[in-house]
Amino acid sequence: MGVMRLGHINLRVLDMDAALKHYENVMGMAQTDKDEDGNVYLKCWDEWDKYSVILSQSDTAGMNNIAYKVERDSDLDDLKKRVEDYGISVTDMAAGEMRSCGRGIKFNLPSGHEMRLYAEKEALGKDVGTTNPEPWPDDVKGIKAHWLDHALLMCELDPEKGVNKVAENTAFMRDALDFYLGEQVLVGPDGDIQAATWMFRTSTPHDIAFVGGPKMGLHHCAFFLDEWNDVLKAADIMAKNDVKVDVTPQRHGITRGYTIYFFDPSGNRNETFAGLGYLAQPDMPPVTWTEDQLWRGIFYHTGEEAGAFTTVYT
Ligand SMILES: [Fe+2]
């Protein structure tokens, strides 16, 4: 099968205590491990693998790397060859190098972001178990995020210099890792510059997204909630906890998700993504948004730029 889903993201945080308060008390994650270097590992209640977020103390915010889980150990060999054949060098990772994981590989996307692949991670199980489970657990804090859903990476885009890392990443993910294109934004006088793409391997509208900007970075990582009422309540909980909200509850045109954009205490943007969006399938014709409808695609109700979407990211 190859890549199965988003496995974990390693975020840099400026103040570990403040970050833990956010990811535990507001997001509802649970700390499952801490290593000798002080990195903290957390999971959501509906996830079974040991962690989906790694927090690393640092002087700068942002993302160190993003890791996807493949279905079989042999996929790592197949994908290593395909990434190398594409012209990107790959480094092997021994079992345990990614904590509680089997062997893996790492490489940099054309945009420069570090991506990792692994097949095995220690599993702790969902909080509700697997035998006659309740639909949700009682003792989860905050917004009770179900799982880490996707990440949006900012990629260098400068058409005048002929630089478009969005298009390069998109082609690489399609050709080397078999990701499918769900939606794209095309801009420019001829409408042929791929300025943003949303790509999937699961049946959700996106497992990763790329948006063009002046420099590479992390735009946001998103956590799944069931539905619109959960999004409203999540915004209440953020207000109660003085979380800095970037964009209040809204619908995306692109992916159709119900969203809130907000920041962790270090300034890393988080999102809630709720709703099915739609059923993404390999043969689904990709959706295109034109430059004049770009903001309708991002914030459907107003169709206007909101918050610090294009200007602030880590
Ligand atoms: Fe998102």
PDB file of C-alpha atoms and ligand atoms in Angstrom:
ATOM      1  CA  MET A   1       0.000   0.000   0.000  1.00  0.00           C
ATOM      2  CA  GLY A   2       2.853   2.403   0.744  1.00  0.00           C
ATOM      3  CA  VAL A   3       2.160   5.508   2.834  1.00  0.00           C
ATOM      4  CA  MET A   4      -0.830   4.962   5.131  1.00  0.00           C
ATOM      5  CA  ARG A   5      -1.282   8.169   7.098  1.00  0.00           C
ATOM      6  CA  LEU A   6       0.288  11.045   8.997  1.00  0.00           C
ATOM      7  CA  GLY A   7       2.134   9.536  11.963  1.00  0.00           C
ATOM      8  CA  HIS A   8       3.643  12.376  13.933  1.00  0.00           C
ATOM      9  CA  ILE A   9       4.980  15.891  13.845  1.00  0.00           C
ATOM     10  CA  ASN A  10       7.940  17.233  15.796  1.00  0.00           C
ATOM     11  CA  LEU A  11       7.271  20.805  16.914  1.00  0.00           C
ATOM     12  CA  ARG A  12       9.774  23.204  18.419  1.00  0.00           C
ATOM     13  CA  VAL A  13       8.475  25.111  21.432  1.00  0.00           C
ATOM     14  CA  LEU A  14       9.931  28.010  23.381  1.00  0.00           C
ATOM     15  CA  ASP A  15       8.556  27.089  26.807  1.00  0.00           C
ATOM     16  CA  MET A  16       7.864  23.416  27.482  1.00  0.00           C
ATOM     17  CA  ASP A  17       5.627  23.996  30.508  1.00  0.00           C
ATOM     18  CA  ALA A  18       3.426  26.438  28.598  1.00  0.00           C
ATOM     19  CA  ALA A  19       3.344  24.116  25.587  1.00  0.00           C
ATOM     20  CA  LEU A  20       2.320  21.133  27.703  1.00  0.00           C
ATOM     21  CA  LYS A  21      -0.448  23.162  29.325  1.00  0.00           C
ATOM     22  CA  HIS A  22      -1.733  23.922  25.825  1.00  0.00           C
ATOM     23  CA  TYR A  23      -1.459  20.473  24.260  1.00  0.00           C
ATOM     24  CA  GLU A  24      -2.722  18.692  27.405  1.00  0.00           C
ATOM     25  CA  ASN A  25      -5.325  21.045  28.898  1.00  0.00           C
ATOM     26  CA  VAL A  26      -6.638  22.698  25.734  1.00  0.00           C
ATOM     27  CA  MET A  27      -6.113  20.094  23.011  1.00  0.00           C
ATOM     28  CA  GLY A  28      -6.838  17.184  25.344  1.00  0.00           C
ATOM     29  CA  MET A  29      -3.710  15.183  24.516  1.00  0.00           C
ATOM     30  CA  ALA A  30      -1.969  12.944  27.028  1.00  0.00           C
ATOM     31  CA  GLN A  31       1.758  12.793  27.667  1.00  0.00           C
ATOM     32  CA  THR A  32       2.927   9.247  26.959  1.00  0.00           C
ATOM     33  CA  ASP A  33       6.705   9.540  27.142  1.00  0.00           C
ATOM     34  CA  LYS A  34       9.679  11.837  27.702  1.00  0.00           C
ATOM     35  CA  ASP A  35      13.213  11.117  26.517  1.00  0.00           C
ATOM     36  CA  GLU A  36      16.631  11.876  27.975  1.00  0.00           C
ATOM     37  CA  ASP A  37      16.865  15.055  25.859  1.00  0.00           C
ATOM     38  CA  GLY A  38      13.641  16.415  27.326  1.00  0.00           C
ATOM     39  CA  ASN A  39      11.479  15.812  24.245  1.00  0.00           C
ATOM     40  CA  VAL A  40       7.878  15.144  25.253  1.00  0.00           C
ATOM     41  CA  TYR A  41       5.592  12.711  23.402  1.00  0.00           C
ATOM     42  CA  LEU A  42       1.802  13.058  23.327  1.00  0.00           C
ATOM     43  CA  LYS A  43      -1.198  11.274  21.859  1.00  0.00           C
ATOM     44  CA  CYS A  44      -4.880  12.032  21.375  1.00  0.00           C
ATOM     45  CA  TRP A  45      -7.522   9.767  22.940  1.00  0.00           C
ATOM     46  CA  ASP A  46      -8.682   8.305  19.618  1.00  0.00           C
ATOM     47  CA  GLU A  47      -5.187   7.440  18.426  1.00  0.00           C
ATOM     48  CA  TRP A  48      -3.712   4.022  19.118  1.00  0.00           C
ATOM     49  CA  ASP A  49      -0.038   4.552  18.393  1.00  0.00           C
ATOM     50  CA  LYS A  50       2.066   5.886  21.252  1.00  0.00           C
ATOM     51  CA  TYR A  51       2.383   9.478  20.045  1.00  0.00           C
ATOM     52  CA  SER A  52       1.479  11.873  17.267  1.00  0.00           C
ATOM     53  CA  VAL A  53       3.154  15.032  18.566  1.00  0.00           C
ATOM     54  CA  ILE A  54       6.725  15.437  19.805  1.00  0.00           C
ATOM     55  CA  LEU A  55       7.512  18.713  21.555  1.00  0.00           C
ATOM     56  CA  SER A  56      11.155  19.823  21.563  1.00  0.00           C
ATOM     57  CA  GLN A  57      12.434  22.742  23.613  1.00  0.00           C
ATOM     58  CA  SER A  58      14.121  25.310  21.353  1.00  0.00           C
ATOM     59  CA  ASP A  59      14.911  28.997  20.893  1.00  0.00           C
ATOM     60  CA  THR A  60      12.741  29.111  17.780  1.00  0.00           C
ATOM     61  CA  ALA A  61       9.252  27.811  17.043  1.00  0.00           C
ATOM     62  CA  GLY A  62       8.438  25.688  14.011  1.00  0.00           C
ATOM     63  CA  MET A  63       8.624  22.129  12.785  1.00  0.00           C
ATOM     64  CA  ASN A  64      11.685  19.870  12.903  1.00  0.00           C
ATOM     65  CA  ASN A  65      10.179  17.091  10.812  1.00  0.00           C
ATOM     66  CA  ILE A  66       6.982  15.348   9.843  1.00  0.00           C
ATOM     67  CA  ALA A  67       6.598  11.564   9.731  1.00  0.00           C
ATOM     68  CA  TYR A  68       4.188   9.320   7.838  1.00  0.00           C
ATOM     69  CA  LYS A  69       3.472   5.694   8.631  1.00  0.00           C
ATOM     70  CA  VAL A  70       3.701   3.130   5.829  1.00  0.00           C
ATOM     71  CA  GLU A  71       1.732  -0.095   5.850  1.00  0.00           C
ATOM     72  CA  ARG A  72       4.523  -2.681   5.575  1.00  0.00           C
ATOM     73  CA  ASP A  73       8.176  -2.777   6.508  1.00  0.00           C
ATOM     74  CA  SER A  74       9.022  -3.651   2.878  1.00  0.00           C
ATOM     75  CA  ASP A  75       7.378  -0.372   1.789  1.00  0.00           C
ATOM     76  CA  LEU A  76      10.367   1.399   3.308  1.00  0.00           C
ATOM     77  CA  ASP A  77      12.708  -0.325   0.835  1.00  0.00           C
ATOM     78  CA  ASP A  78      10.387   0.318  -2.113  1.00  0.00           C
ATOM     79  CA  LEU A  79       9.884   3.972  -1.248  1.00  0.00           C
ATOM     80  CA  LYS A  80      13.563   4.542  -0.478  1.00  0.00           C
ATOM     81  CA  LYS A  81      14.405   3.398  -4.007  1.00  0.00           C
ATOM     82  CA  ARG A  82      11.706   5.554  -5.546  1.00  0.00           C
ATOM     83  CA  VAL A  83      12.771   8.660  -3.622  1.00  0.00           C
ATOM     84  CA  GLU A  84      16.402   8.068  -4.602  1.00  0.00           C
ATOM     85  CA  ASP A  85      15.438   7.408  -8.227  1.00  0.00           C
ATOM     86  CA  TYR A  86      13.607  10.744  -8.123  1.00  0.00           C
ATOM     87  CA  GLY A  87      16.967  12.333  -7.297  1.00  0.00           C
ATOM     88  CA  ILE A  88      16.544  12.962  -3.578  1.00  0.00           C
ATOM     89  CA  SER A  89      19.038  11.441  -1.155  1.00  0.00           C
ATOM     90  CA  VAL A  90      17.701   9.237   1.635  1.00  0.00           C
ATOM     91  CA  THR A  91      19.170   8.480   5.061  1.00  0.00           C
ATOM     92  CA  ASP A  92      18.379   5.215   6.847  1.00  0.00           C
ATOM     93  CA  MET A  93      17.243   5.408  10.456  1.00  0.00           C
ATOM     94  CA  ALA A  94      17.871   2.449  12.763  1.00  0.00           C
ATOM     95  CA  ALA A  95      15.097   1.033  14.915  1.00  0.00           C
ATOM     96  CA  GLY A  96      14.695   3.244  17.976  1.00  0.00           C
ATOM     97  CA  GLU A  97      16.183   6.332  16.355  1.00  0.00           C
ATOM     98  CA  MET A  98      12.601   7.512  16.133  1.00  0.00           C
ATOM     99  CA  ARG A  99      11.500   6.776  19.680  1.00  0.00           C
ATOM    100  CA  SER A 100       9.404   3.622  20.079  1.00  0.00           C
ATOM    101  CA  CYS A 101       9.518   3.094  16.304  1.00  0.00           C
ATOM    102  CA  GLY A 102      11.076   0.463  14.055  1.00  0.00           C
ATOM    103  CA  ARG A 103      13.538   1.381  11.331  1.00  0.00           C
ATOM    104  CA  GLY A 104      12.776   4.338   9.133  1.00  0.00           C
ATOM    105  CA  ILE A 105      14.043   6.585   6.373  1.00  0.00           C
ATOM    106  CA  LYS A 106      14.370  10.343   6.178  1.00  0.00           C
ATOM    107  CA  PHE A 107      14.822  12.809   3.351  1.00  0.00           C
ATOM    108  CA  ASN A 108      14.073  16.415   2.518  1.00  0.00           C
ATOM    109  CA  LEU A 109      11.191  17.440   0.296  1.00  0.00           C
ATOM    110  CA  PRO A 110      12.132  19.757  -2.582  1.00  0.00           C
ATOM    111  CA  SER A 111      10.935  22.596  -0.310  1.00  0.00           C
ATOM    112  CA  GLY A 112      13.525  21.607   2.310  1.00  0.00           C
ATOM    113  CA  HIS A 113      11.114  20.212   4.930  1.00  0.00           C
ATOM    114  CA  GLU A 114      12.346  16.979   6.537  1.00  0.00           C
ATOM    115  CA  MET A 115      10.026  14.030   6.016  1.00  0.00           C
ATOM    116  CA  ARG A 116      10.352  10.651   7.667  1.00  0.00           C
ATOM    117  CA  LEU A 117       8.729   7.307   6.964  1.00  0.00           C
ATOM    118  CA  TYR A 118       8.392   4.373   9.332  1.00  0.00           C
ATOM    119  CA  ALA A 119       6.327   1.189   9.484  1.00  0.00           C
ATOM    120  CA  GLU A 120       6.220   0.302  13.180  1.00  0.00           C
ATOM    121  CA  LYS A 121       5.434   2.301  16.297  1.00  0.00           C
ATOM    122  CA  GLU A 122       4.610   1.021  19.764  1.00  0.00           C
ATOM    123  CA  ALA A 123       0.851   1.056  20.238  1.00  0.00           C
ATOM    124  CA  LEU A 124      -0.917   1.959  23.481  1.00  0.00           C
ATOM    125  CA  GLY A 125      -4.469   1.703  22.158  1.00  0.00           C
ATOM    126  CA  LYS A 126      -7.353   4.158  22.128  1.00  0.00           C
ATOM    127  CA  ASP A 127      -8.552   5.448  25.490  1.00  0.00           C
ATOM    128  CA  VAL A 128     -11.879   3.658  24.937  1.00  0.00           C
ATOM    129  CA  GLY A 129     -10.238   0.310  24.229  1.00  0.00           C
ATOM    130  CA  THR A 130     -11.295  -2.217  21.620  1.00  0.00           C
ATOM    131  CA  THR A 131     -13.883  -4.302  23.468  1.00  0.00           C
ATOM    132  CA  ASN A 132     -17.411  -2.888  23.578  1.00  0.00           C
ATOM    133  CA  PRO A 133     -15.988   0.657  23.537  1.00  0.00           C
ATOM    134  CA  GLU A 134     -17.897   3.756  24.621  1.00  0.00           C
ATOM    135  CA  PRO A 135     -18.097   6.389  21.857  1.00  0.00           C
ATOM    136  CA  TRP A 136     -15.858   8.765  23.818  1.00  0.00           C
ATOM    137  CA  PRO A 137     -13.888   8.630  27.051  1.00  0.00           C
ATOM    138  CA  ASP A 138     -14.892  10.521  30.216  1.00  0.00           C
ATOM    139  CA  ASP A 139     -11.567  11.786  31.469  1.00  0.00           C
ATOM    140  CA  VAL A 140     -10.195  13.803  28.550  1.00  0.00           C
ATOM    141  CA  LYS A 141      -9.539  17.514  28.970  1.00  0.00           C
ATOM    142  CA  GLY A 142     -10.150  20.516  26.739  1.00  0.00           C
ATOM    143  CA  ILE A 143     -11.420  20.200  23.203  1.00  0.00           C
ATOM    144  CA  LYS A 144     -10.889  16.408  23.188  1.00  0.00           C
ATOM    145  CA  ALA A 145      -9.123  16.310  19.824  1.00  0.00           C
ATOM    146  CA  HIS A 146      -9.515  12.903  18.162  1.00  0.00           C
ATOM    147  CA  TRP A 147      -6.292  12.748  16.206  1.00  0.00           C
ATOM    148  CA  LEU A 148      -3.592  14.711  14.432  1.00  0.00           C
ATOM    149  CA  ASP A 149      -5.214  15.150  11.035  1.00  0.00           C
ATOM    150  CA  HIS A 150      -2.887  16.949   8.640  1.00  0.00           C
ATOM    151  CA  ALA A 151      -0.240  19.640   8.299  1.00  0.00           C
ATOM    152  CA  LEU A 152       0.132  22.544   5.913  1.00  0.00           C
ATOM    153  CA  LEU A 153       3.702  23.384   4.955  1.00  0.00           C
ATOM    154  CA  MET A 154       4.714  26.744   3.558  1.00  0.00           C
ATOM    155  CA  CYS A 155       6.955  26.443   0.515  1.00  0.00           C
ATOM    156  CA  GLU A 156       9.008  29.058  -1.289  1.00  0.00           C
ATOM    157  CA  LEU A 157       7.155  30.537  -4.249  1.00  0.00           C
ATOM    158  CA  ASP A 158       8.642  33.317  -6.348  1.00  0.00           C
ATOM    159  CA  PRO A 159       7.357  33.164  -9.930  1.00  0.00           C
ATOM    160  CA  GLU A 160       9.641  36.025 -11.024  1.00  0.00           C
ATOM    161  CA  LYS A 161      12.667  33.943 -10.081  1.00  0.00           C
ATOM    162  CA  GLY A 162      11.058  30.796 -11.455  1.00  0.00           C
ATOM    163  CA  VAL A 163      10.940  29.226  -7.977  1.00  0.00           C
ATOM    164  CA  ASN A 164       7.879  27.129  -7.160  1.00  0.00           C
ATOM    165  CA  LYS A 165       8.463  24.616  -4.381  1.00  0.00           C
ATOM    166  CA  VAL A 166       4.701  23.976  -4.142  1.00  0.00           C
ATOM    167  CA  ALA A 167       4.701  22.494  -7.622  1.00  0.00           C
ATOM    168  CA  GLU A 168       7.968  20.635  -6.987  1.00  0.00           C
ATOM    169  CA  ASN A 169       6.681  19.110  -3.734  1.00  0.00           C
ATOM    170  CA  THR A 170       3.388  18.195  -5.353  1.00  0.00           C
ATOM    171  CA  ALA A 171       5.071  16.402  -8.251  1.00  0.00           C
ATOM    172  CA  PHE A 172       7.406  14.591  -5.857  1.00  0.00           C
ATOM    173  CA  MET A 173       4.609  13.456  -3.544  1.00  0.00           C
ATOM    174  CA  ARG A 174       2.618  12.237  -6.553  1.00  0.00           C
ATOM    175  CA  ASP A 175       5.425  10.506  -8.435  1.00  0.00           C
ATOM    176  CA  ALA A 176       7.545   9.093  -5.589  1.00  0.00           C
ATOM    177  CA  LEU A 177       5.067   8.543  -2.746  1.00  0.00           C
ATOM    178  CA  ASP A 178       1.773   7.980  -4.643  1.00  0.00           C
ATOM    179  CA  PHE A 179      -0.119  10.835  -3.003  1.00  0.00           C
ATOM    180  CA  TYR A 180      -3.217  12.031  -4.859  1.00  0.00           C
ATOM    181  CA  LEU A 181      -4.052  15.641  -5.647  1.00  0.00           C
ATOM    182  CA  GLY A 182      -7.368  16.642  -4.045  1.00  0.00           C
ATOM    183  CA  GLU A 183      -7.441  20.381  -4.660  1.00  0.00           C
ATOM    184  CA  GLN A 184      -5.187  23.102  -6.011  1.00  0.00           C
ATOM    185  CA  VAL A 185      -5.052  26.860  -6.375  1.00  0.00           C
ATOM    186  CA  LEU A 186      -3.820  28.100  -9.746  1.00  0.00           C
ATOM    187  CA  VAL A 187      -2.681  31.730 -10.076  1.00  0.00           C
ATOM    188  CA  GLY A 188      -0.823  34.024 -12.429  1.00  0.00           C
ATOM    189  CA  PRO A 189      -1.762  35.767 -15.689  1.00  0.00           C
ATOM    190  CA  ASP A 190      -2.216  32.433 -17.451  1.00  0.00           C
ATOM    191  CA  GLY A 191      -3.656  30.623 -14.414  1.00  0.00           C
ATOM    192  CA  ASP A 192      -0.934  28.014 -14.595  1.00  0.00           C
ATOM    193  CA  ILE A 193       1.080  28.616 -11.429  1.00  0.00           C
ATOM    194  CA  GLN A 194       0.333  26.020  -8.764  1.00  0.00           C
ATOM    195  CA  ALA A 195       0.298  28.210  -5.645  1.00  0.00           C
ATOM    196  CA  ALA A 196      -1.245  25.700  -3.226  1.00  0.00           C
ATOM    197  CA  THR A 197      -2.118  22.006  -3.225  1.00  0.00           C
ATOM    198  CA  TRP A 198      -3.944  19.583  -0.935  1.00  0.00           C
ATOM    199  CA  MET A 199      -2.922  15.928  -1.207  1.00  0.00           C
ATOM    200  CA  PHE A 200      -4.160  12.682   0.309  1.00  0.00           C
ATOM    201  CA  ARG A 201      -3.410   9.024   0.875  1.00  0.00           C
ATOM    202  CA  THR A 202      -6.327   8.320   3.229  1.00  0.00           C
ATOM    203  CA  SER A 203      -9.975   8.973   2.340  1.00  0.00           C
ATOM    204  CA  THR A 204      -9.982  12.479   3.846  1.00  0.00           C
ATOM    205  CA  PRO A 205      -9.505  15.540   1.638  1.00  0.00           C
ATOM    206  CA  HIS A 206      -5.895  16.037   2.690  1.00  0.00           C
ATOM    207  CA  ASP A 207      -3.110  14.404   4.653  1.00  0.00           C
ATOM    208  CA  ILE A 208      -0.682  17.172   3.711  1.00  0.00           C
ATOM    209  CA  ALA A 209      -0.958  20.553   2.036  1.00  0.00           C
ATOM    210  CA  PHE A 210       1.511  22.978   0.500  1.00  0.00           C
ATOM    211  CA  VAL A 211       1.045  26.729   0.159  1.00  0.00           C
ATOM    212  CA  GLY A 212       3.444  29.151  -1.511  1.00  0.00           C
ATOM    213  CA  GLY A 213       5.069  31.958   0.450  1.00  0.00           C
ATOM    214  CA  PRO A 214       8.276  33.947   0.754  1.00  0.00           C
ATOM    215  CA  LYS A 215      10.057  31.244   2.792  1.00  0.00           C
ATOM    216  CA  MET A 216       9.610  27.648   3.905  1.00  0.00           C
ATOM    217  CA  GLY A 217       8.034  26.865   7.253  1.00  0.00           C
ATOM    218  CA  LEU A 218       5.103  25.368   9.098  1.00  0.00           C
ATOM    219  CA  HIS A 219       1.752  27.029   8.496  1.00  0.00           C
ATOM    220  CA  HIS A 220      -0.240  24.785  10.815  1.00  0.00           C
ATOM    221  CA  CYS A 221      -0.925  21.309  12.058  1.00  0.00           C
ATOM    222  CA  ALA A 222      -4.564  20.334  12.465  1.00  0.00           C
ATOM    223  CA  PHE A 223      -6.453  18.155  14.910  1.00  0.00           C
ATOM    224  CA  PHE A 224      -9.701  16.378  14.087  1.00  0.00           C
ATOM    225  CA  LEU A 225     -13.057  17.059  15.755  1.00  0.00           C
ATOM    226  CA  ASP A 226     -16.339  15.391  14.840  1.00  0.00           C
ATOM    227  CA  GLU A 227     -18.625  18.221  13.862  1.00  0.00           C
ATOM    228  CA  TRP A 228     -19.603  21.876  13.920  1.00  0.00           C
ATOM    229  CA  ASN A 229     -20.869  21.925  17.534  1.00  0.00           C
ATOM    230  CA  ASP A 230     -17.518  20.568  18.650  1.00  0.00           C
ATOM    231  CA  VAL A 231     -15.805  23.410  16.791  1.00  0.00           C
ATOM    232  CA  LEU A 232     -17.978  26.025  18.522  1.00  0.00           C
ATOM    233  CA  LYS A 233     -17.311  24.446  21.908  1.00  0.00           C
ATOM    234  CA  ALA A 234     -13.606  24.232  21.127  1.00  0.00           C
ATOM    235  CA  ALA A 235     -13.568  27.989  20.503  1.00  0.00           C
ATOM    236  CA  ASP A 236     -15.269  28.483  23.899  1.00  0.00           C
ATOM    237  CA  ILE A 237     -12.571  26.399  25.558  1.00  0.00           C
ATOM    238  CA  MET A 238      -9.849  28.375  23.781  1.00  0.00           C
ATOM    239  CA  ALA A 239     -11.367  31.644  25.073  1.00  0.00           C
ATOM    240  CA  LYS A 240     -11.549  30.222  28.599  1.00  0.00           C
ATOM    241  CA  ASN A 241      -7.860  29.363  28.370  1.00  0.00           C
ATOM    242  CA  ASP A 242      -6.745  32.644  26.749  1.00  0.00           C
ATOM    243  CA  VAL A 243      -5.563  30.857  23.625  1.00  0.00           C
ATOM    244  CA  LYS A 244      -4.648  33.313  20.870  1.00  0.00           C
ATOM    245  CA  VAL A 245      -7.224  32.670  18.139  1.00  0.00           C
ATOM    246  CA  ASP A 246      -6.256  33.640  14.585  1.00  0.00           C
ATOM    247  CA  VAL A 247      -9.559  32.901  12.808  1.00  0.00           C
ATOM    248  CA  THR A 248     -12.807  32.094  14.660  1.00  0.00           C
ATOM    249  CA  PRO A 249     -15.039  29.162  13.575  1.00  0.00           C
ATOM    250  CA  GLN A 250     -15.461  29.170   9.805  1.00  0.00           C
ATOM    251  CA  ARG A 251     -15.920  26.844   6.876  1.00  0.00           C
ATOM    252  CA  HIS A 252     -13.197  26.240   4.346  1.00  0.00           C
ATOM    253  CA  GLY A 253     -14.289  26.174   0.709  1.00  0.00           C
ATOM    254  CA  ILE A 254     -11.250  24.044  -0.014  1.00  0.00           C
ATOM    255  CA  THR A 255     -11.740  20.620   1.665  1.00  0.00           C
ATOM    256  CA  ARG A 256     -15.123  21.857   3.112  1.00  0.00           C
ATOM    257  CA  GLY A 257     -13.712  21.494   6.641  1.00  0.00           C
ATOM    258  CA  TYR A 258     -14.968  23.382   9.695  1.00  0.00           C
ATOM    259  CA  THR A 259     -12.021  25.278  11.069  1.00  0.00           C
ATOM    260  CA  ILE A 260     -10.541  27.410  13.808  1.00  0.00           C
ATOM    261  CA  TYR A 261      -7.003  28.722  13.433  1.00  0.00           C
ATOM    262  CA  PHE A 262      -5.198  29.430  16.682  1.00  0.00           C
ATOM    263  CA  PHE A 263      -1.686  29.491  18.100  1.00  0.00           C
ATOM    264  CA  ASP A 264       0.109  27.432  20.704  1.00  0.00           C
ATOM    265  CA  PRO A 265       2.036  29.507  23.272  1.00  0.00           C
ATOM    266  CA  SER A 266       5.173  29.403  21.083  1.00  0.00           C
ATOM    267  CA  GLY A 267       3.339  30.778  18.059  1.00  0.00           C
ATOM    268  CA  ASN A 268       2.944  27.524  16.138  1.00  0.00           C
ATOM    269  CA  ARG A 269      -0.419  27.683  14.391  1.00  0.00           C
ATOM    270  CA  ASN A 270      -2.875  24.882  15.187  1.00  0.00           C
ATOM    271  CA  GLU A 271      -6.202  24.177  13.537  1.00  0.00           C
ATOM    272  CA  THR A 272      -9.290  22.211  14.368  1.00  0.00           C
ATOM    273  CA  PHE A 273     -10.552  20.348  11.316  1.00  0.00           C
ATOM    274  CA  ALA A 274     -14.042  18.939  11.670  1.00  0.00           C
ATOM    275  CA  GLY A 275     -16.419  17.133   9.417  1.00  0.00           C
ATOM    276  CA  LEU A 276     -15.843  14.532   6.733  1.00  0.00           C
ATOM    277  CA  GLY A 277     -15.083  17.186   4.158  1.00  0.00           C
ATOM    278  CA  TYR A 278     -15.780  14.662   1.435  1.00  0.00           C
ATOM    279  CA  LEU A 279     -14.738  11.150   0.580  1.00  0.00           C
ATOM    280  CA  ALA A 280     -11.422  11.447  -1.201  1.00  0.00           C
ATOM    281  CA  GLN A 281     -10.674   8.617  -3.606  1.00  0.00           C
ATOM    282  CA  PRO A 282      -7.781   8.019  -6.013  1.00  0.00           C
ATOM    283  CA  ASP A 283      -9.994   8.511  -9.077  1.00  0.00           C
ATOM    284  CA  MET A 284     -11.640  11.724  -7.808  1.00  0.00           C
ATOM    285  CA  PRO A 285     -11.078  14.531 -10.314  1.00  0.00           C
ATOM    286  CA  PRO A 286      -8.959  17.212  -8.570  1.00  0.00           C
ATOM    287  CA  VAL A 287     -10.719  20.480  -7.692  1.00  0.00           C
ATOM    288  CA  THR A 288      -9.200  23.743  -8.945  1.00  0.00           C
ATOM    289  CA  TRP A 289      -9.649  27.178  -7.352  1.00  0.00           C
ATOM    290  CA  THR A 290      -8.848  30.201  -9.454  1.00  0.00           C
ATOM    291  CA  GLU A 291      -6.908  33.224  -8.189  1.00  0.00           C
ATOM    292  CA  ASP A 292     -10.014  35.450  -8.044  1.00  0.00           C
ATOM    293  CA  GLN A 293     -11.757  32.909  -5.783  1.00  0.00           C
ATOM    294  CA  LEU A 294      -8.713  32.083  -3.645  1.00  0.00           C
ATOM    295  CA  TRP A 295     -10.090  33.586  -0.420  1.00  0.00           C
ATOM    296  CA  ARG A 296     -13.529  32.040  -1.020  1.00  0.00           C
ATOM    297  CA  GLY A 297     -11.659  28.766  -1.057  1.00  0.00           C
ATOM    298  CA  ILE A 298      -9.888  29.456   2.205  1.00  0.00           C
ATOM    299  CA  PHE A 299     -12.622  31.272   4.177  1.00  0.00           C
ATOM    300  CA  TYR A 300     -15.856  30.377   2.449  1.00  0.00           C
ATOM    301  CA  HIS A 301     -18.329  32.659   4.234  1.00  0.00           C
ATOM    302  CA  THR A 302     -16.588  35.988   3.776  1.00  0.00           C
ATOM    303  CA  GLY A 303     -14.439  35.164   0.783  1.00  0.00           C
ATOM    304  CA  GLU A 304     -11.892  37.534   2.266  1.00  0.00           C
ATOM    305  CA  GLU A 305      -8.483  37.253   3.814  1.00  0.00           C
ATOM    306  CA  ALA A 306      -8.746  36.855   7.575  1.00  0.00           C
ATOM    307  CA  GLY A 307      -6.360  36.695  10.484  1.00  0.00           C
ATOM    308  CA  ALA A 308      -2.712  36.390   9.718  1.00  0.00           C
ATOM    309  CA  PHE A 309      -3.089  33.526   7.252  1.00  0.00           C
ATOM    310  CA  THR A 310      -0.450  34.579   4.762  1.00  0.00           C
ATOM    311  CA  THR A 311       1.803  36.656   6.973  1.00  0.00           C
ATOM    312  CA  VAL A 312       2.442  34.699  10.166  1.00  0.00           C
ATOM    313  CA  TYR A 313       3.847  31.199  10.290  1.00  0.00           C
ATOM    314  CA  THR A 314       6.705  29.359  11.901  1.00  0.00           C
TER     315      THR A 314
HETATM  316 FE    FE B   1      -5.623  22.709   7.646  1.00  0.00          FE
END
